[in-house]
N, CA and C atoms as an extended XYZ file, in Angstrom:
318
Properties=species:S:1:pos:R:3:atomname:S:1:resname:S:1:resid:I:1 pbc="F F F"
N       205.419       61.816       -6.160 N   UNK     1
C       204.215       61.048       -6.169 CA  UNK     1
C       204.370       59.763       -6.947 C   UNK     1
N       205.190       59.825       -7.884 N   UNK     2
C       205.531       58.493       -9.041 CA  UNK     2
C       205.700       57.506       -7.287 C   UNK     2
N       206.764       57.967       -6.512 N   UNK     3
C       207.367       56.735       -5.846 CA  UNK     3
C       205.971       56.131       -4.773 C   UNK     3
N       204.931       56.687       -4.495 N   UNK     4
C       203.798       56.442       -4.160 CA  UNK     4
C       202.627       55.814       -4.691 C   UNK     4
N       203.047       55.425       -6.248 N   UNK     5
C       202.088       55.061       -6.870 CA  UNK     5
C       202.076       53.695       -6.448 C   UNK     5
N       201.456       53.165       -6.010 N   UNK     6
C       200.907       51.701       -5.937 CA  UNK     6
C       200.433       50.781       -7.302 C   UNK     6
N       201.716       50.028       -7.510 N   UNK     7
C       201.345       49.376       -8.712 CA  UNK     7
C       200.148       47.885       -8.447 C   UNK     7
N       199.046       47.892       -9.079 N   UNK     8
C       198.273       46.700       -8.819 CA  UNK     8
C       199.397       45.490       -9.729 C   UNK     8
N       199.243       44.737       -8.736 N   UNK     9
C       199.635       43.290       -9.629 CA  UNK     9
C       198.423       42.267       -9.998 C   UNK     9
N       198.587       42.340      -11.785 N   UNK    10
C       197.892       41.584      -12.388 CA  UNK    10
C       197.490       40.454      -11.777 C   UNK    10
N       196.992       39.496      -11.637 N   UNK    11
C       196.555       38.271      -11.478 CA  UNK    11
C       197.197       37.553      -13.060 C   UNK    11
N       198.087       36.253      -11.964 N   UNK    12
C       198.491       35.527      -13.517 CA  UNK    12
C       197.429       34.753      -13.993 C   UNK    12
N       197.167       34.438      -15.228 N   UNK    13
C       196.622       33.814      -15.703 CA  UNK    13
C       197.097       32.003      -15.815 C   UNK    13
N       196.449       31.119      -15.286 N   UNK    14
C       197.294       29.576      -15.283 CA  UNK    14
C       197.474       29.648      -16.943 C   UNK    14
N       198.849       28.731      -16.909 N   UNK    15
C       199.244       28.497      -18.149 CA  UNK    15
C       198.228       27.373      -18.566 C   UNK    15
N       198.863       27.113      -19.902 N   UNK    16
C       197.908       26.115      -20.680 CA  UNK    16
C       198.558       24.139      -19.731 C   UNK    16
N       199.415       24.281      -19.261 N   UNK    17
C       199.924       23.531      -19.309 CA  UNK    17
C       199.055       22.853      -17.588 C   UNK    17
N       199.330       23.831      -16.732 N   UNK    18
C       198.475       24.028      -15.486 CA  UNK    18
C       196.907       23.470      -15.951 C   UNK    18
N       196.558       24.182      -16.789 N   UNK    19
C       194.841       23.985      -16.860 CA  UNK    19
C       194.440       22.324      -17.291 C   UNK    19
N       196.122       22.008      -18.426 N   UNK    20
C       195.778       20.366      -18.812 CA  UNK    20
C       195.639       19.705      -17.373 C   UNK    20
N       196.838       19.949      -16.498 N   UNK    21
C       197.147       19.317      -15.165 CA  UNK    21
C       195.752       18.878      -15.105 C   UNK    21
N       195.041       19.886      -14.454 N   UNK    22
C       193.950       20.053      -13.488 CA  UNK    22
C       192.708       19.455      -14.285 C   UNK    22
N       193.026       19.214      -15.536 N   UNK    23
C       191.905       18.614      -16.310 CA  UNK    23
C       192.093       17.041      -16.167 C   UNK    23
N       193.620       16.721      -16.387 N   UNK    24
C       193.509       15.610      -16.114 CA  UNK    24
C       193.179       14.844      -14.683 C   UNK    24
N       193.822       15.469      -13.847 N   UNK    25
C       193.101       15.433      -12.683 CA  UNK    25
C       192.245       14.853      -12.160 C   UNK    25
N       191.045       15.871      -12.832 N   UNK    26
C       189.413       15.670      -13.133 CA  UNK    26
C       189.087       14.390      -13.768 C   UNK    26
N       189.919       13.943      -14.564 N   UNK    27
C       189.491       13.059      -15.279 CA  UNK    27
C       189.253       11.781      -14.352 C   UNK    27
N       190.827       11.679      -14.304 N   UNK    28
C       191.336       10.796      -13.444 CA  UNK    28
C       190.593       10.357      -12.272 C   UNK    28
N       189.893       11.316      -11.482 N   UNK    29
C       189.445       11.459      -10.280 CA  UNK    29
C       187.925       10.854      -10.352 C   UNK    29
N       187.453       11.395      -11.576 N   UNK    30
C       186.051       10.900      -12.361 CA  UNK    30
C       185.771        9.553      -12.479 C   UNK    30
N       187.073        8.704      -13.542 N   UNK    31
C       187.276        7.628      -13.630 CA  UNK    31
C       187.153        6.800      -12.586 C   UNK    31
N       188.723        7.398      -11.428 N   UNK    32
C       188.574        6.230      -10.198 CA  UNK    32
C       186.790        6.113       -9.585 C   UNK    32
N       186.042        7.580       -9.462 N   UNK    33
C       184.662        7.649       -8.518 CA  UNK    33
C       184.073        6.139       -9.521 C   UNK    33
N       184.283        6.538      -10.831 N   UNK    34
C       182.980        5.257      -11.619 CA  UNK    34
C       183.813        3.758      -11.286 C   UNK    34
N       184.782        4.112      -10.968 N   UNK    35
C       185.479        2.502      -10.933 CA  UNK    35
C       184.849        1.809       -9.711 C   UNK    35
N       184.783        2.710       -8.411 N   UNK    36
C       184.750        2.770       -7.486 CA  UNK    36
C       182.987        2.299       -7.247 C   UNK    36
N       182.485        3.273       -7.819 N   UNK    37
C       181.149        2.924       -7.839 CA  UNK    37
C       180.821        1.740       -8.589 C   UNK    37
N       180.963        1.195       -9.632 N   UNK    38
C       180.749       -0.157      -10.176 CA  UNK    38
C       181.350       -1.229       -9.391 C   UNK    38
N       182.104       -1.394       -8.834 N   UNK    39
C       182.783       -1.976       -7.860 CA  UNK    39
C       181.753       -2.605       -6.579 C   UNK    39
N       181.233       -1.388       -6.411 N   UNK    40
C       180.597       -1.390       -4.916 CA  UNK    40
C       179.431       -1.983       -5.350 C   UNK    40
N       178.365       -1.518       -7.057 N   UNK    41
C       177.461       -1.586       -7.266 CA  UNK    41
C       177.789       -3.364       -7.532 C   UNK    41
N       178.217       -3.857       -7.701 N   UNK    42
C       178.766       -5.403       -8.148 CA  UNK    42
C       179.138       -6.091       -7.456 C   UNK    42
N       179.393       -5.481       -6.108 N   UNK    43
C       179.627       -6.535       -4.761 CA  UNK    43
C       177.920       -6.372       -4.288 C   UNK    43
N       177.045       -5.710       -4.095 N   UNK    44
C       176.044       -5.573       -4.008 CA  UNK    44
C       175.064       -6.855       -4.827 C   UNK    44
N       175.117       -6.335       -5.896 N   UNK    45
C       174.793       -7.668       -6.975 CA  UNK    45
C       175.094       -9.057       -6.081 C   UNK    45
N       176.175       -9.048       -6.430 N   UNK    46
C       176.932      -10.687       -6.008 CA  UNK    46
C       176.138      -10.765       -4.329 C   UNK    46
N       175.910      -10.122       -3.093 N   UNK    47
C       175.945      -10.579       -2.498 CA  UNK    47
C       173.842      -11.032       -2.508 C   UNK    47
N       173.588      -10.390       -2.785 N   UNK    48
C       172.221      -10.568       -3.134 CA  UNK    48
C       171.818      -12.121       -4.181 C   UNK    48
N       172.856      -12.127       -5.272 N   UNK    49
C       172.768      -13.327       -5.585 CA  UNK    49
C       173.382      -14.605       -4.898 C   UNK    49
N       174.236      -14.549       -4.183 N   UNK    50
C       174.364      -15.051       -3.368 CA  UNK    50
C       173.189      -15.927       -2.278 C   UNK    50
N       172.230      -14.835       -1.854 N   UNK    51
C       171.378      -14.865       -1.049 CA  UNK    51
C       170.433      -15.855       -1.879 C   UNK    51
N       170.312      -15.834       -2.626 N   UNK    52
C       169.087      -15.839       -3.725 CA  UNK    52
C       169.749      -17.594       -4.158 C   UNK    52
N       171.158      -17.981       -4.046 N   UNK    53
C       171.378      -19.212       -4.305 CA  UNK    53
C       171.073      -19.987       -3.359 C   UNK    53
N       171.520      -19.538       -1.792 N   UNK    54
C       171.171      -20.148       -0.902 CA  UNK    54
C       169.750      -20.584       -0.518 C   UNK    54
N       169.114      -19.468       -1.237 N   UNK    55
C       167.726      -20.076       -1.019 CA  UNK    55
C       167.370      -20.884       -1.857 C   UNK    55
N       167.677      -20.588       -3.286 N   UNK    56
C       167.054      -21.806       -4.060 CA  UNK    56
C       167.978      -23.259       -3.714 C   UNK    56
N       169.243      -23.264       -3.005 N   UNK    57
C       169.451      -24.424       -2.773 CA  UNK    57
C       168.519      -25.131       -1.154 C   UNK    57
N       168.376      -24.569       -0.889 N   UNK    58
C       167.085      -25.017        0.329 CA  UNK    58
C       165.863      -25.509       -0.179 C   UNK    58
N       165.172      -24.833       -0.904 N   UNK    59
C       164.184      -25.264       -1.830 CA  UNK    59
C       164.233      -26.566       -2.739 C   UNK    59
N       165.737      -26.181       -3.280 N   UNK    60
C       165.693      -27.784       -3.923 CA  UNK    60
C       166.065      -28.898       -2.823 C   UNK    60
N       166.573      -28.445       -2.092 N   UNK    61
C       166.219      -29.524       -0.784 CA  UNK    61
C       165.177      -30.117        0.017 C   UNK    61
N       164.186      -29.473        0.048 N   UNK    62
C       163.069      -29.612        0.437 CA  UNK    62
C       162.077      -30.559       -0.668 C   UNK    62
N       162.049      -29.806       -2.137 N   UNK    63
C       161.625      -30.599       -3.048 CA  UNK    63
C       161.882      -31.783       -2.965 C   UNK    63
N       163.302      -32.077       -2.658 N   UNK    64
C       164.306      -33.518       -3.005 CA  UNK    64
C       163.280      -34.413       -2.093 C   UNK    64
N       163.237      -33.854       -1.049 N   UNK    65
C       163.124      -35.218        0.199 CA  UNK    65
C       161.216      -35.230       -0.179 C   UNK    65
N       160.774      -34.106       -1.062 N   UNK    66
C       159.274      -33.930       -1.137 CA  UNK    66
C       158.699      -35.268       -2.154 C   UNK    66
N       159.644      -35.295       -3.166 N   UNK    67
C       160.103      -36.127       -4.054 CA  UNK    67
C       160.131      -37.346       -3.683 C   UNK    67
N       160.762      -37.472       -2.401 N   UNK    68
C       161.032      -39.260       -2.063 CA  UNK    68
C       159.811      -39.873       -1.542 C   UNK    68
N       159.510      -38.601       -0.897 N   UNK    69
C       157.903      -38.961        0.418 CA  UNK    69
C       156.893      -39.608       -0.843 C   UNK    69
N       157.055      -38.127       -1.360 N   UNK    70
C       156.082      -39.258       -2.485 CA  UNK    70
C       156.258      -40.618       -3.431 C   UNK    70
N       157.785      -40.709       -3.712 N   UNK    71
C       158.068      -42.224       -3.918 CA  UNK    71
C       157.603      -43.535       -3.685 C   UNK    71
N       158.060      -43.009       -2.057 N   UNK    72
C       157.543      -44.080       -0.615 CA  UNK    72
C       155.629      -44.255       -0.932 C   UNK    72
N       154.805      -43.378       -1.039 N   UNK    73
C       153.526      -43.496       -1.084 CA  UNK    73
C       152.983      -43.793       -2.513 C   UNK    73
N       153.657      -43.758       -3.360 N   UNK    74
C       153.388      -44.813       -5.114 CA  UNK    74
C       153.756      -46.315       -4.605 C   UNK    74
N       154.903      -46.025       -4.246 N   UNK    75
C       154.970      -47.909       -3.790 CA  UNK    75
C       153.985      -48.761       -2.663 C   UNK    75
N       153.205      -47.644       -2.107 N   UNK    76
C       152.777      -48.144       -0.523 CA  UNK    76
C       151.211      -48.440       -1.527 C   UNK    76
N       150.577      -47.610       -2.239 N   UNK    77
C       149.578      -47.846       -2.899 CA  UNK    77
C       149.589      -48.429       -4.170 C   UNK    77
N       150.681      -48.840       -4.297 N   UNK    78
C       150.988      -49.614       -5.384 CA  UNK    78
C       151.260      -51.399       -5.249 C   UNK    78
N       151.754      -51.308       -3.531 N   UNK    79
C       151.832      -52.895       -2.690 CA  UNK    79
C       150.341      -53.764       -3.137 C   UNK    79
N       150.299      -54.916       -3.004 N   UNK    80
C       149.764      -55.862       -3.141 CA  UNK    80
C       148.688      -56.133       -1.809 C   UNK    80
N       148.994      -55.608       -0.987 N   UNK    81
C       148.337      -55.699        0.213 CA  UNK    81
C       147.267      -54.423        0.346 C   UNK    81
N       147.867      -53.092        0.001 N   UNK    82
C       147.177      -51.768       -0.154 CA  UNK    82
C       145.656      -51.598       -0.919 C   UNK    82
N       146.271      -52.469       -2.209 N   UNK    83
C       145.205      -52.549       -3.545 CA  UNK    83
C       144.264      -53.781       -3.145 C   UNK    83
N       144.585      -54.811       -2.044 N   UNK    84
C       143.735      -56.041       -2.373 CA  UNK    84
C       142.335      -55.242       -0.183 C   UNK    84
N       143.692      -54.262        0.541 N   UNK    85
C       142.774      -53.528        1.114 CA  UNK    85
C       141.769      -52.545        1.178 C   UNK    85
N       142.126      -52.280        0.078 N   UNK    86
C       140.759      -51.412       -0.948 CA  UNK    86
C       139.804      -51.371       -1.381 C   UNK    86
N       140.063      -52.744       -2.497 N   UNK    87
C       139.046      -53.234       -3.196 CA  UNK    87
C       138.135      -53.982       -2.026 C   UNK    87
N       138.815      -54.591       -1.112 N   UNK    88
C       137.592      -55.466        0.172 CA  UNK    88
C       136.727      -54.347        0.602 C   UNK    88
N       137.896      -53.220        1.367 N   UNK    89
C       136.658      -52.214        2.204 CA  UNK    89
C       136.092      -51.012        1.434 C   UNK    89
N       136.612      -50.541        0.327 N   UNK    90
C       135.911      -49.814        0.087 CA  UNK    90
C       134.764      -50.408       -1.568 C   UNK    90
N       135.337      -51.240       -2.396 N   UNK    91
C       134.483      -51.720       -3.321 CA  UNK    91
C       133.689      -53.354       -3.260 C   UNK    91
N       134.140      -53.847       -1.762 N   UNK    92
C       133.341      -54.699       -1.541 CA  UNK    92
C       133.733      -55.779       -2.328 C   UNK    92
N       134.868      -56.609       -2.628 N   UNK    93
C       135.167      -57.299       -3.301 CA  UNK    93
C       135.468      -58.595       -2.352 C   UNK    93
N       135.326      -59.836       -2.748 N   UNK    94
C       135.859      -60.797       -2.195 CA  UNK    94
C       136.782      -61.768       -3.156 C   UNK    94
N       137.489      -62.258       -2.458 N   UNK    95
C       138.593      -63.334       -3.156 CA  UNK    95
C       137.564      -64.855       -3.748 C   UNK    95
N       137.992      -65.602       -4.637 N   UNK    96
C       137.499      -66.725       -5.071 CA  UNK    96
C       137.391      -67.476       -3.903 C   UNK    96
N       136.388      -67.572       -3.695 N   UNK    97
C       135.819      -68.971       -2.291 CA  UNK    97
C       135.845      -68.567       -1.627 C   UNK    97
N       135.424      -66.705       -1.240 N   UNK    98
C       135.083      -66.847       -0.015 CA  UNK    98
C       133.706      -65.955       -0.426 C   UNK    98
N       133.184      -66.178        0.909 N   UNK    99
C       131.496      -65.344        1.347 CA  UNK    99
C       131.672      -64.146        1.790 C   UNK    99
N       131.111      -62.899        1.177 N   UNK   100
C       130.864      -62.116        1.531 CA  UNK   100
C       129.633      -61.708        2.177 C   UNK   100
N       129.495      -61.670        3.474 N   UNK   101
C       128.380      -61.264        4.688 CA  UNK   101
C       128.113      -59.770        4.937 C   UNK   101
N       126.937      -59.849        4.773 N   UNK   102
C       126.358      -58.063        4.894 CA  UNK   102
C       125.646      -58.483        6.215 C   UNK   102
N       126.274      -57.891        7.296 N   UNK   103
C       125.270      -57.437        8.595 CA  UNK   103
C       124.402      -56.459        8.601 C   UNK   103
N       123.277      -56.222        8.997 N   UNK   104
C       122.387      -55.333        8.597 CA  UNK   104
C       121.866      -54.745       10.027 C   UNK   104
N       121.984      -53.525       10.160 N   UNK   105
C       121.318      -53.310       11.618 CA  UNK   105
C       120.006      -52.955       11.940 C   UNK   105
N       119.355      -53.228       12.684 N   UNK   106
C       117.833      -53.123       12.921 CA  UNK   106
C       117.152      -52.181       13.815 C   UNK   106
């Protein structure tokens, strides 16, 4: 019966050296995921700011030329001809030597 006995075999236990392996491993594997993920999270960033330049450079484009329009219209009401068409039609002014005529309707 001895030669019938069925010996169980233990289960080895991993050495210490195995368990560092597999720790480092882990580590390693941990590290690359966060590298990996900051990476991705930072091209994300960038392309969004990106977006965000292009627009504010449109905007300041728009301002720019908003800027000139109004230039053009300080000088246009600022002309000599603008200010002396003003004061005639809307405050009723006349130049030295001449008559100002009120038609009156009936």
């Amino acid at each position: 019966m001895e030669n019938y006995n069925i010996r169980r075999q233990k289960k080895k236990k991993p050495s210490k050296s195995i368990k560092l392996r597999r720790l480092v491993v882990i580590i390693v594997l941990f590290c690359f995921s966060a590298i990996l993920y900051n990476f991705y999270q930072g091209n994300q960033e960038k392309e969004v700011m990106e977006a965000r330049v292009l627009a504010l450079q449109d905007e300041i484009s728009k301002l720019k030329s908003s800027k000139e329009d109004l230039k053009e219209q300080i000088e246009h009401i600022n002309s000599k001809g603008f200010i002396e068409k003003i004061a005639r039609e809307e405050l009723g002014l006349v130049k030295k030597g001449e008559i100002l005529y009120i038609i009156v309707d009936e």
